[in-house]
Coordinates of C-alpha atoms and ligand atoms in Angstrom, one line a residue:
Chain A
M1 CA -13.5 -33.5 -33.3
N2 CA -14.4 -36.6 -31.3
V3 CA -15.6 -36.5 -27.7
L4 CA -12.3 -37.2 -26.2
Q5 CA -10.7 -34.4 -28.1
E6 CA -13.4 -32.0 -27.0
V7 CA -13.0 -33.0 -23.4
L8 CA -9.3 -32.5 -23.6
Q9 CA -9.7 -29.1 -25.3
F10 CA -12.2 -28.1 -22.6
L11 CA -9.8 -29.2 -19.9
I12 CA -6.9 -27.3 -21.2
N13 CA -8.9 -24.1 -21.7
A14 CA -10.7 -24.4 -18.4
L15 CA -7.5 -25.2 -16.4
S16 CA -5.7 -22.3 -18.1
L17 CA -8.4 -19.7 -17.5
G18 CA -9.2 -21.2 -14.1
G19 CA -5.6 -21.1 -13.1
L20 CA -5.4 -17.4 -13.8
Y21 CA -8.7 -16.8 -12.0
A22 CA -7.3 -18.8 -9.1
L23 CA -4.2 -16.6 -8.9
M24 CA -6.4 -13.5 -9.0
A25 CA -8.5 -14.8 -6.2
L26 CA -5.5 -15.8 -4.1
G27 CA -4.0 -12.4 -4.4
L28 CA -7.2 -10.9 -2.9
V29 CA -7.8 -13.6 -0.3
I30 CA -4.2 -13.7 1.1
V31 CA -4.6 -10.1 2.2
Y32 CA -8.3 -10.5 3.2
G33 CA -7.4 -13.4 5.5
I34 CA -5.1 -11.3 7.6
L35 CA -6.6 -7.8 7.4
R36 CA -10.2 -8.5 6.6
L37 CA -9.6 -6.0 3.8
V38 CA -11.1 -6.6 0.3
N39 CA -8.5 -4.7 -1.6
F40 CA -10.3 -3.3 -4.6
A41 CA -7.1 -1.5 -5.6
Y42 CA -5.9 -5.0 -6.6
G43 CA -7.0 -4.4 -10.2
E44 CA -4.8 -1.4 -10.4
L45 CA -1.8 -3.6 -9.6
V46 CA -2.6 -5.4 -12.8
M47 CA -2.8 -1.9 -14.5
V48 CA 0.6 -0.9 -13.1
A49 CA 2.1 -4.0 -14.5
G50 CA 0.3 -3.4 -17.8
Y51 CA 1.7 0.1 -18.2
T52 CA 5.1 -1.1 -17.4
L53 CA 4.8 -3.6 -20.2
L54 CA 3.5 -0.8 -22.4
M55 CA 6.4 1.5 -21.6
L56 CA 9.3 -1.0 -21.8
G57 CA 7.7 -3.2 -24.4
T58 CA 9.0 -1.1 -27.3
G59 CA 12.5 -0.8 -25.8
P60 CA 15.5 -2.9 -26.4
L61 CA 14.9 -5.3 -23.5
P62 CA 13.9 -8.9 -24.2
W63 CA 10.3 -9.6 -23.3
L64 CA 11.0 -11.9 -20.4
I65 CA 13.1 -9.1 -18.7
V66 CA 10.3 -6.6 -19.3
A67 CA 7.8 -9.1 -17.9
A68 CA 9.9 -9.6 -14.8
I69 CA 10.2 -5.8 -14.3
S70 CA 6.5 -5.5 -14.7
V71 CA 5.8 -8.1 -12.1
G72 CA 8.3 -6.3 -9.8
M73 CA 6.5 -3.0 -10.3
A74 CA 3.2 -4.6 -9.2
V75 CA 4.9 -6.0 -6.1
L76 CA 6.5 -2.6 -5.3
T77 CA 3.2 -0.8 -5.8
S78 CA 1.4 -3.3 -3.6
L79 CA 4.0 -2.8 -0.8
L80 CA 3.8 1.0 -1.2
L81 CA 0.0 1.0 -1.0
E82 CA 0.2 -1.1 2.2
R83 CA 2.7 1.4 3.7
V84 CA 1.1 4.7 2.8
A85 CA -2.6 3.9 2.4
F86 CA -3.6 0.8 4.4
R87 CA -1.2 0.9 7.4
P88 CA -2.6 4.2 8.7
V89 CA -6.1 2.8 8.8
R90 CA -5.3 -0.7 10.0
Q91 CA -6.8 -0.1 13.4
A92 CA -9.9 1.5 11.9
S93 CA -13.1 -0.3 11.0
A94 CA -13.4 -2.8 8.2
T95 CA -15.6 -0.2 6.4
T96 CA -12.9 2.5 6.6
M97 CA -10.4 0.1 5.0
L98 CA -12.8 -0.9 2.3
I99 CA -13.4 2.8 1.5
T100 CA -9.7 3.4 1.5
S101 CA -9.3 0.6 -1.1
F102 CA -11.9 2.1 -3.3
A103 CA -10.3 5.6 -3.0
V104 CA -6.9 4.2 -3.9
S105 CA -8.3 2.3 -6.8
A106 CA -10.0 5.5 -8.2
L107 CA -6.9 7.5 -7.6
L108 CA -4.7 5.2 -9.6
Q109 CA -7.2 4.9 -12.4
N110 CA -7.4 8.7 -12.6
A111 CA -3.7 9.1 -12.5
A112 CA -3.6 6.8 -15.5
I113 CA -6.2 8.8 -17.3
L114 CA -4.4 12.0 -16.5
F115 CA -0.8 11.0 -17.2
V116 CA -1.1 8.4 -19.8
S117 CA -4.4 8.4 -21.7
P118 CA -8.1 7.8 -21.0
R119 CA -8.0 5.3 -23.9
A120 CA -6.5 1.8 -24.0
K121 CA -3.2 1.6 -25.8
A122 CA -1.8 -1.4 -27.7
V123 CA 0.9 -3.3 -25.9
V124 CA 3.6 -5.2 -27.8
T125 CA 3.1 -8.8 -26.7
P126 CA 5.1 -11.8 -28.0
S127 CA 3.3 -13.5 -30.8
F128 CA 3.5 -16.5 -28.5
F129 CA 0.2 -15.5 -26.8
T130 CA -1.8 -15.7 -30.0
E131 CA -0.1 -18.7 -31.6
N132 CA -1.6 -22.2 -31.7
F133 CA -0.1 -25.6 -32.3
Q134 CA -1.6 -28.9 -33.2
V135 CA -1.3 -32.2 -31.3
G136 CA -3.3 -35.1 -32.6
G137 CA -6.1 -33.1 -34.0
L138 CA -6.1 -30.8 -31.0
L139 CA -5.7 -27.1 -31.5
I140 CA -3.8 -25.8 -28.5
S141 CA -3.1 -22.1 -27.8
K142 CA 0.4 -21.5 -26.5
G143 CA -0.8 -18.7 -24.3
N144 CA -3.4 -21.0 -22.7
L145 CA -0.9 -23.7 -22.2
A146 CA 1.6 -21.3 -20.6
G147 CA -1.1 -19.9 -18.4
L148 CA -2.0 -23.4 -17.2
V149 CA 1.6 -24.4 -16.5
V150 CA 2.6 -21.1 -14.8
S151 CA -0.5 -21.0 -12.6
L152 CA 0.0 -24.6 -11.5
L153 CA 3.7 -23.9 -10.8
L154 CA 2.9 -20.8 -8.8
L155 CA 0.2 -22.6 -6.8
G156 CA 2.8 -25.3 -6.0
L157 CA 5.4 -22.7 -5.0
L158 CA 2.9 -20.9 -2.8
T159 CA 2.0 -24.1 -1.1
L160 CA 5.6 -24.9 -0.4
F161 CA 6.2 -21.4 0.9
L162 CA 3.2 -21.6 3.2
R163 CA 4.1 -25.0 4.6
R164 CA 7.9 -25.0 4.7
T165 CA 9.0 -21.5 5.8
L166 CA 8.5 -19.8 9.1
L167 CA 7.1 -16.7 7.3
G168 CA 4.7 -18.8 5.3
I169 CA 3.5 -20.6 8.5
A170 CA 3.1 -17.2 10.1
L171 CA 0.9 -16.0 7.3
R172 CA -1.4 -18.9 7.8
A173 CA -1.4 -18.4 11.5
A174 CA -2.2 -14.7 11.1
A175 CA -5.3 -15.7 9.1
D176 CA -6.3 -17.9 12.0
D177 CA -5.6 -15.4 14.8
F178 CA -3.7 -12.3 14.2
V179 CA -3.2 -11.2 17.8
M180 CA -2.0 -14.6 18.9
T181 CA 0.5 -14.6 16.0
R182 CA 2.0 -11.3 17.4
L183 CA 2.0 -12.9 20.8
V184 CA 4.3 -15.6 19.7
G185 CA 6.7 -12.9 18.4
I186 CA 5.8 -12.6 14.7
R187 CA 6.1 -9.0 13.7
A188 CA 2.7 -7.7 12.5
N189 CA 4.3 -5.4 9.8
Q190 CA 6.3 -8.2 8.4
V191 CA 3.4 -10.7 7.8
I192 CA 1.2 -7.9 6.4
A193 CA 4.0 -6.8 4.0
A194 CA 4.5 -10.4 3.0
A195 CA 0.8 -10.8 2.2
F196 CA 0.8 -7.6 0.1
A197 CA 4.0 -8.6 -1.7
I198 CA 2.5 -12.0 -2.7
S199 CA -0.7 -10.2 -3.7
G200 CA 1.2 -7.9 -5.9
F201 CA 3.2 -10.7 -7.4
F202 CA 0.1 -12.6 -8.4
A203 CA -1.5 -9.5 -9.8
G204 CA 1.7 -8.9 -11.9
V205 CA 1.8 -12.5 -13.3
V206 CA -2.0 -12.3 -14.0
A207 CA -1.3 -9.0 -15.8
L208 CA 1.2 -10.7 -18.2
F209 CA -1.4 -13.2 -19.4
W210 CA -4.4 -11.0 -19.2
I211 CA -2.8 -8.2 -21.2
G212 CA -1.1 -10.7 -23.4
R213 CA -4.6 -11.9 -24.4
L214 CA -6.2 -8.4 -24.6
G215 CA -3.2 -6.9 -26.5
S216 CA -3.9 -3.5 -24.9
V217 CA -3.8 -1.7 -21.6
G218 CA -6.0 1.1 -20.3
P219 CA -7.0 2.8 -17.0
F220 CA -9.7 0.2 -16.4
V221 CA -7.9 -2.9 -17.5
G222 CA -7.9 -4.1 -13.8
S223 CA -11.7 -3.9 -13.3
T224 CA -12.5 -7.3 -14.8
P225 CA -9.7 -9.1 -13.1
V226 CA -10.6 -7.7 -9.7
L227 CA -14.3 -8.5 -10.2
V228 CA -13.4 -12.1 -11.3
A229 CA -11.1 -12.4 -8.3
F230 CA -13.7 -11.2 -5.9
V231 CA -16.4 -13.5 -7.3
A232 CA -14.1 -16.5 -7.3
A233 CA -13.0 -15.7 -3.7
V234 CA -16.6 -15.3 -2.5
V235 CA -17.7 -18.6 -4.2
G236 CA -14.7 -20.4 -2.7
G237 CA -15.0 -18.8 0.7
M238 CA -13.2 -15.6 1.5
Q239 CA -11.4 -17.1 4.5
S240 CA -9.7 -20.0 2.8
L241 CA -6.8 -20.0 0.4
T242 CA -7.9 -23.5 -0.8
G243 CA -11.4 -22.0 -1.3
A244 CA -9.9 -19.2 -3.5
V245 CA -8.2 -21.8 -5.7
I246 CA -11.3 -23.9 -6.0
G247 CA -13.4 -20.8 -6.7
G248 CA -11.0 -19.7 -9.4
Y249 CA -10.9 -23.0 -11.2
L250 CA -14.7 -23.4 -10.9
L251 CA -15.3 -20.0 -12.4
G252 CA -12.8 -20.7 -15.2
A253 CA -14.5 -24.0 -16.0
L254 CA -17.9 -22.4 -15.9
T255 CA -16.8 -19.6 -18.3
V256 CA -15.2 -22.0 -20.7
G257 CA -18.0 -24.5 -20.4
L258 CA -20.8 -22.0 -21.1
Q259 CA -18.9 -20.9 -24.2
L260 CA -19.2 -24.4 -25.5
V261 CA -22.8 -25.1 -24.6
L262 CA -24.5 -21.7 -25.1
P263 CA -25.9 -21.1 -28.5
Q264 CA -24.3 -18.3 -30.5
S265 CA -27.1 -15.9 -29.8
L266 CA -26.6 -16.1 -26.1
L267 CA -22.8 -16.0 -26.0
D268 CA -22.8 -12.3 -25.3
Y269 CA -24.6 -13.0 -22.1
R270 CA -22.1 -15.5 -20.9
Q271 CA -21.0 -13.4 -17.9
A272 CA -24.6 -13.0 -16.8
F273 CA -25.0 -16.8 -16.8
V274 CA -21.8 -17.2 -14.8
F275 CA -23.0 -14.7 -12.2
A276 CA -26.4 -16.3 -12.0
I277 CA -24.8 -19.7 -11.3
V278 CA -22.6 -18.0 -8.7
L279 CA -25.6 -16.5 -7.0
L280 CA -27.2 -19.9 -6.9
V281 CA -24.1 -21.3 -5.2
L282 CA -24.2 -18.6 -2.6
L283 CA -27.9 -19.1 -2.0
F284 CA -27.1 -22.6 -0.8
R285 CA -23.7 -21.9 0.8
P286 CA -23.6 -18.3 1.8
Q287 CA -20.2 -18.8 3.5
G288 CA -18.7 -20.1 0.2
L289 CA -17.7 -23.6 -0.7
V290 CA -14.8 -23.8 1.8
R291 CA -15.3 -22.6 5.3
G292 CA -12.3 -20.9 6.8
T293 CA -11.1 -21.3 10.4
T294 CA -12.5 -19.1 13.1
I295 CA -12.1 -15.4 12.9
T296 CA -11.0 -13.6 15.9
E297 CA -10.2 -9.9 16.3
R298 CA -8.4 -8.1 13.5
V299 CA -4.9 -6.7 14.2
Chain B
M1 CA 11.6 -9.5 37.8
L2 CA 8.2 -8.2 36.8
S3 CA 6.8 -5.1 38.5
V4 CA 3.4 -3.6 37.8
E5 CA 2.7 -0.2 39.4
D6 CA -0.7 1.5 39.8
L7 CA -2.0 0.2 36.5
Y8 CA -5.2 1.5 34.9
A9 CA -6.4 -0.2 31.8
G10 CA -9.6 -1.1 30.1
Y11 CA -11.7 -1.2 26.9
G12 CA -12.9 2.2 25.6
A13 CA -15.0 3.7 28.4
I14 CA -14.8 0.5 30.5
L15 CA -12.2 0.6 33.2
A16 CA -11.2 -2.9 34.0
L17 CA -8.1 -2.3 36.1
R18 CA -8.1 0.5 38.6
G19 CA -4.7 0.9 40.1
V20 CA -3.3 -2.6 40.2
S21 CA 0.2 -3.1 41.7
L22 CA 1.9 -6.5 41.6
Q23 CA 5.4 -8.0 41.8
V24 CA 6.8 -11.3 40.6
K25 CA 10.3 -12.2 41.6
A26 CA 12.6 -14.5 39.7
G27 CA 11.7 -18.1 40.4
E28 CA 8.4 -17.4 42.0
L29 CA 5.0 -18.9 41.2
V30 CA 2.6 -16.1 41.7
A31 CA -1.1 -16.7 41.5
L32 CA -3.8 -14.2 40.5
I33 CA -7.3 -15.2 41.7
G34 CA -10.7 -13.4 41.6
A35 CA -14.2 -13.8 40.4
N36 CA -15.2 -13.6 36.8
G37 CA -14.8 -10.1 35.4
A38 CA -12.3 -9.1 38.1
G39 CA -9.8 -8.1 35.5
K40 CA -7.3 -11.0 35.6
S41 CA -7.2 -11.5 31.8
T42 CA -7.1 -7.8 31.2
L43 CA -4.0 -7.6 33.4
M44 CA -2.3 -10.4 31.5
A45 CA -3.2 -8.8 28.1
T46 CA -1.8 -5.5 29.3
I47 CA 1.5 -7.0 30.4
A48 CA 1.7 -8.9 27.1
G49 CA 1.3 -5.6 25.2
V50 CA -2.1 -6.4 23.6
L51 CA -3.8 -3.7 25.5
R52 CA -2.3 -0.2 26.2
P53 CA -2.8 0.9 29.8
F54 CA -4.2 4.4 30.5
R55 CA -1.9 4.9 33.4
G56 CA 0.7 3.2 35.4
Q57 CA 4.0 1.4 34.8
I58 CA 5.1 -2.1 33.9
T59 CA 8.7 -3.0 34.1
F60 CA 10.4 -6.3 33.4
E61 CA 14.0 -6.9 34.5
G62 CA 14.3 -3.2 35.2
Q63 CA 13.0 -2.0 31.8
S64 CA 9.7 -0.5 31.0
L65 CA 7.4 -2.5 28.7
L66 CA 4.9 0.3 28.1
A67 CA 6.0 1.4 24.7
L68 CA 6.6 -2.1 23.3
S69 CA 4.5 -4.2 20.9
P70 CA 3.5 -7.7 21.8
E71 CA 6.1 -9.1 19.4
E72 CA 8.9 -7.2 21.3
I73 CA 7.6 -8.2 24.7
V74 CA 7.9 -11.9 23.8
R75 CA 11.5 -11.2 22.8
R76 CA 12.1 -9.8 26.3
G77 CA 11.2 -13.2 27.6
I78 CA 7.5 -13.2 28.6
A79 CA 5.3 -15.8 27.0
L80 CA 1.5 -16.0 27.4
V81 CA -0.8 -19.0 27.5
P82 CA -4.0 -17.0 26.8
E83 CA -7.5 -17.5 28.0
G84 CA -9.2 -19.9 25.7
R85 CA -5.9 -21.5 24.5
R86 CA -6.0 -19.8 21.1
I87 CA -3.9 -22.4 19.4
F88 CA -3.8 -22.0 15.6
P89 CA -6.6 -24.3 14.4
S90 CA -5.5 -24.7 10.8
L91 CA -1.9 -25.2 11.6
T92 CA -0.6 -28.7 12.5
V93 CA 0.7 -29.4 16.0
A94 CA 4.2 -29.3 14.6
E95 CA 3.6 -25.9 13.1
N96 CA 2.0 -24.5 16.2
L97 CA 5.2 -25.6 18.2
R98 CA 7.5 -24.2 15.6
L99 CA 5.7 -20.8 15.7
G100 CA 6.1 -20.8 19.4
A101 CA 9.8 -20.6 18.8
A102 CA 9.4 -17.8 16.2
T103 CA 11.7 -15.5 18.2
R104 CA 14.5 -18.0 18.4
R105 CA 17.4 -18.4 15.9
D106 CA 19.0 -21.5 17.3
K107 CA 17.4 -24.0 14.8
A108 CA 19.0 -27.1 16.2
A109 CA 17.9 -26.3 19.7
V110 CA 14.4 -25.5 18.5
E111 CA 14.2 -29.0 17.0
R112 CA 15.4 -30.6 20.2
D113 CA 12.9 -28.6 22.2
I114 CA 10.1 -29.8 19.9
E115 CA 11.1 -33.3 20.5
E116 CA 11.2 -32.6 24.2
M117 CA 7.7 -31.2 24.1
C118 CA 6.5 -34.4 22.5
T119 CA 8.1 -36.4 25.2
R120 CA 6.6 -34.2 27.9
F121 CA 3.2 -34.1 26.3
P122 CA 3.0 -37.5 24.5
I123 CA -0.3 -36.6 22.9
L124 CA 1.4 -33.9 20.9
G125 CA 3.8 -36.4 19.4
K126 CA 0.9 -38.6 18.5
R127 CA -1.0 -35.8 16.8
F128 CA 2.1 -34.1 15.4
H129 CA 0.8 -33.7 11.9
Q130 CA -2.8 -33.0 12.7
P131 CA -4.4 -29.6 12.5
G132 CA -4.6 -28.0 16.0
G133 CA -8.3 -27.5 15.5
T134 CA -8.9 -31.3 15.5
L135 CA -7.5 -31.7 19.0
S136 CA -9.7 -32.0 22.1
G137 CA -9.9 -29.2 24.7
G138 CA -7.4 -30.9 26.9
E139 CA -5.0 -31.6 24.1
Q140 CA -5.3 -28.0 22.9
Q141 CA -4.4 -26.8 26.4
Q142 CA -1.3 -28.9 26.4
L143 CA -0.4 -27.5 23.0
A144 CA -1.0 -24.0 24.1
I145 CA 1.4 -24.5 27.1
A146 CA 4.0 -26.3 25.0
R147 CA 3.8 -23.5 22.4
A148 CA 4.5 -20.9 25.0
L149 CA 7.4 -23.0 26.4
M150 CA 8.9 -23.2 23.0
A151 CA 9.8 -19.5 23.4
R152 CA 12.0 -20.5 26.4
P153 CA 10.4 -17.7 28.4
R154 CA 11.8 -16.4 31.6
L155 CA 8.3 -15.5 32.7
L156 CA 5.4 -17.7 31.8
M157 CA 1.9 -16.3 32.1
M158 CA -1.0 -18.7 32.1
D159 CA -4.6 -17.6 32.0
E160 CA -6.9 -20.3 33.4
P161 CA -5.1 -23.3 32.0
S162 CA -7.5 -25.7 33.7
L163 CA -10.7 -24.1 32.4
G164 CA -13.1 -26.6 30.8
L165 CA -10.9 -29.6 31.4
S166 CA -12.0 -32.9 32.9
P167 CA -10.9 -33.5 36.6
I168 CA -8.2 -35.9 35.5
L169 CA -6.8 -33.4 33.1
V170 CA -7.0 -30.6 35.7
D171 CA -4.8 -32.8 37.9
E172 CA -2.4 -33.2 35.1
V173 CA -2.2 -29.5 34.4
F174 CA -1.6 -28.6 38.0
A175 CA 1.1 -31.3 38.3
M176 CA 2.7 -29.9 35.2
I177 CA 2.6 -26.3 36.5
R178 CA 4.3 -27.5 39.7
Q179 CA 6.9 -29.3 37.7
L180 CA 7.6 -26.3 35.4
H181 CA 8.0 -24.2 38.5
K182 CA 10.4 -26.6 40.0
S183 CA 12.5 -26.7 36.8
G184 CA 13.1 -22.9 37.3
V185 CA 10.4 -21.2 35.2
T186 CA 8.9 -18.1 36.8
I187 CA 5.2 -18.3 36.6
L188 CA 2.3 -15.9 36.8
L189 CA -0.9 -18.0 37.0
V190 CA -4.5 -17.0 36.8
E191 CA -6.8 -19.7 38.1
Q192 CA -10.4 -20.2 39.3
N193 CA -9.4 -23.3 41.1
V194 CA -8.5 -21.5 44.3
E195 CA -7.8 -24.3 46.7
R196 CA -5.4 -26.1 44.4
T197 CA -3.8 -22.9 43.3
L198 CA -3.0 -22.0 46.9
D199 CA -1.4 -25.4 47.2
I200 CA 1.3 -24.7 44.6
A201 CA 1.7 -20.9 44.7
N202 CA 4.4 -18.9 46.5
R203 CA 2.3 -15.8 46.7
V204 CA -1.2 -14.9 45.8
Y205 CA -3.1 -11.7 44.7
L206 CA -6.8 -11.5 45.0
L207 CA -8.3 -9.2 42.4
N208 CA -11.8 -7.7 42.8
T209 CA -13.3 -5.4 40.2
G210 CA -10.0 -4.1 39.0
R211 CA -8.3 -3.7 42.4
V212 CA -6.0 -5.9 44.5
E213 CA -8.3 -6.8 47.4
C214 CA -5.6 -8.7 49.3
Q215 CA -2.3 -10.4 48.8
G216 CA 0.2 -12.6 50.6
T217 CA 1.4 -16.1 51.0
P218 CA -1.2 -18.8 50.6
E219 CA -1.2 -19.2 54.5
Q220 CA -1.9 -15.5 54.9
L221 CA -4.8 -15.7 52.4
R222 CA -6.2 -18.8 54.1
A223 CA -6.2 -16.9 57.4
Q224 CA -8.4 -14.3 55.7
V225 CA -10.7 -17.0 54.4
D226 CA -13.8 -15.0 55.2
I227 CA -12.7 -12.1 53.0
V228 CA -11.7 -14.4 50.3
G229 CA -14.9 -16.4 50.6
A230 CA -16.9 -13.3 50.3
Y231 CA -15.4 -12.5 46.9
L232 CA -15.2 -15.9 45.5
G233 CA -18.3 -17.5 46.9
D234 CA -18.7 -21.2 46.2
M235 CA -15.5 -21.5 44.3
W236 CA -13.6 -21.1 47.5
R237 CA -15.2 -24.1 49.2
G238 CA -14.5 -26.7 46.7
D239 CA -13.9 -27.8 43.2
Ligands
LIG1 N1 -12.9 -7.1 24.9 C1 -13.6 -6.5 25.9 N2 -14.3 -5.4 25.6 C2 -15.0 -4.8 26.6 N3 -15.0 -5.1 27.9 C3 -14.2 -6.2 28.2 C4 -13.5 -6.9 27.2 N4 -12.9 -8.0 27.8 C5 -13.2 -7.8 29.1 N5 -14.0 -6.8 29.4 C6 -14.5 -6.4 30.7 O1 -13.4 -6.1 31.5 C7 -13.7 -6.5 32.8 C8 -12.5 -7.5 33.2 O2 -12.6 -8.6 32.4 P1 -11.5 -9.8 32.4 O3 -10.2 -9.1 32.5 O4 -11.7 -10.7 31.3 O5 -11.8 -10.5 33.8 P2 -11.4 -11.9 34.3 O6 -10.3 -12.4 33.4 O7 -10.9 -11.7 35.7 O8 -12.6 -12.8 34.3 C9 -15.0 -7.2 32.8 O9 -16.0 -6.3 33.3 C10 -15.3 -7.5 31.4 O10 -16.7 -7.4 31.1
LIG2 MG1 -10.4 -14.2 32.3

């Protein structure tokens, strides 16, 4: 491979992984921006979508329908968690909400252990995810390309939603100043539900690709995505959606880049290198790369 | 129109309002004055539904507001220009204005009102697509007022709209309040600028440590200048 090919290959892989990471981070930050809640149960939304894929995957439905239902389940679960777990503690301290999110996360993982299996199960995924094709000497994974396109598409749609619709504008306003948003007449429950729905939607879409790559789903399938999302969000700046996207792509590029440059013997420690670099970034910019707008009181 | 009866409110153990009663009739411009910490902002926040009172009653057009959330209270027709402006810094001027009309369904009329705001406050038209956070203090104050007007409120509450503005802008703000009042908007105004407030208000309440110290027409308050001066100190004598 010549240099140009290598660069192109790197770009495709980095943009694909980075795009997924960006979606993960966005799902976390869109809720954090409004409630100041780091929702660690976010990973379990990926899990719920994964188990839906598992259960319906062997049935008669075409994969795209199964995928849509799985994403829908993640959205429903996210809305349900907001309603039964987070709304009752909304007025409580940030710590209370954080602990609630840990509890919900553990509860869902244990439910999966109890009712499904403690072990990961193979999921039927379309061969699509593991197939490659060649263009001008370039070996491109179809799954990666799809991830790249879908993430860019969703980022575009989210941007349109946030800029063009009243609900979208209200979501951004609520991240600026929640009380003032209520004072202009936006219903608190409505914006919060919208944030959780979007968060669940992104978790569901991420699950399709994540589990498509892994080929299996287990009770802890969400722990890596939620960690990645959290790290990307912190690097980008927890209070900025743009930051989350930048953080996601940066983390994706780092991960893919290290895979290229690290010698074989160190490849296993790739994650450690990624986190070391992240720590360095935070040392120089503790607030993350993108600073959000002023925080006022929560709800 | 608005009636507050024997209101007690505060923050945790701090009692900021101790039995405040106040009336605003339709078409009036009622001013609320008092030293820092007297409880003026607390009263406005309680009327707007941000703070739950411990005791007392608030009615608007005959209906109690006590059990209502802030978002329902705006729908009843009360808009607030809060202390410190609180425009949405990451939203453009256009988006700030559009959110001001969040309770309205008449899209075409909302568009017309946005245009009208840009005529009334030309700077908003100029900065239409800039984030609110990039505006100067005076510009933000105009945006905060315009945003509140976008709700087409029947009662407009303004908390220190001239705070931190240059003398020229203070003149403008007072001229604007007078004009709004003339155009038929009922106004409850909190101001530290006592002399100028007495010039434009129909009636005035003087608040002191959570109680109404005295009330009446501006003339009546001026007649009690010693009492007022005692509470307001230097502010009374000039600006
Ligand atoms: N968020 C708050 N938490 C605790 N105490 C507050 C808060 N806001 C105001 N106070 C207290 O309530 C009293 C009334 O304050 P405020 O209504 O802001 O007065 P004003 O607007 O007349 O200056 C003051 O003693 C102030 O210290
Ligand atoms: Mg005040």
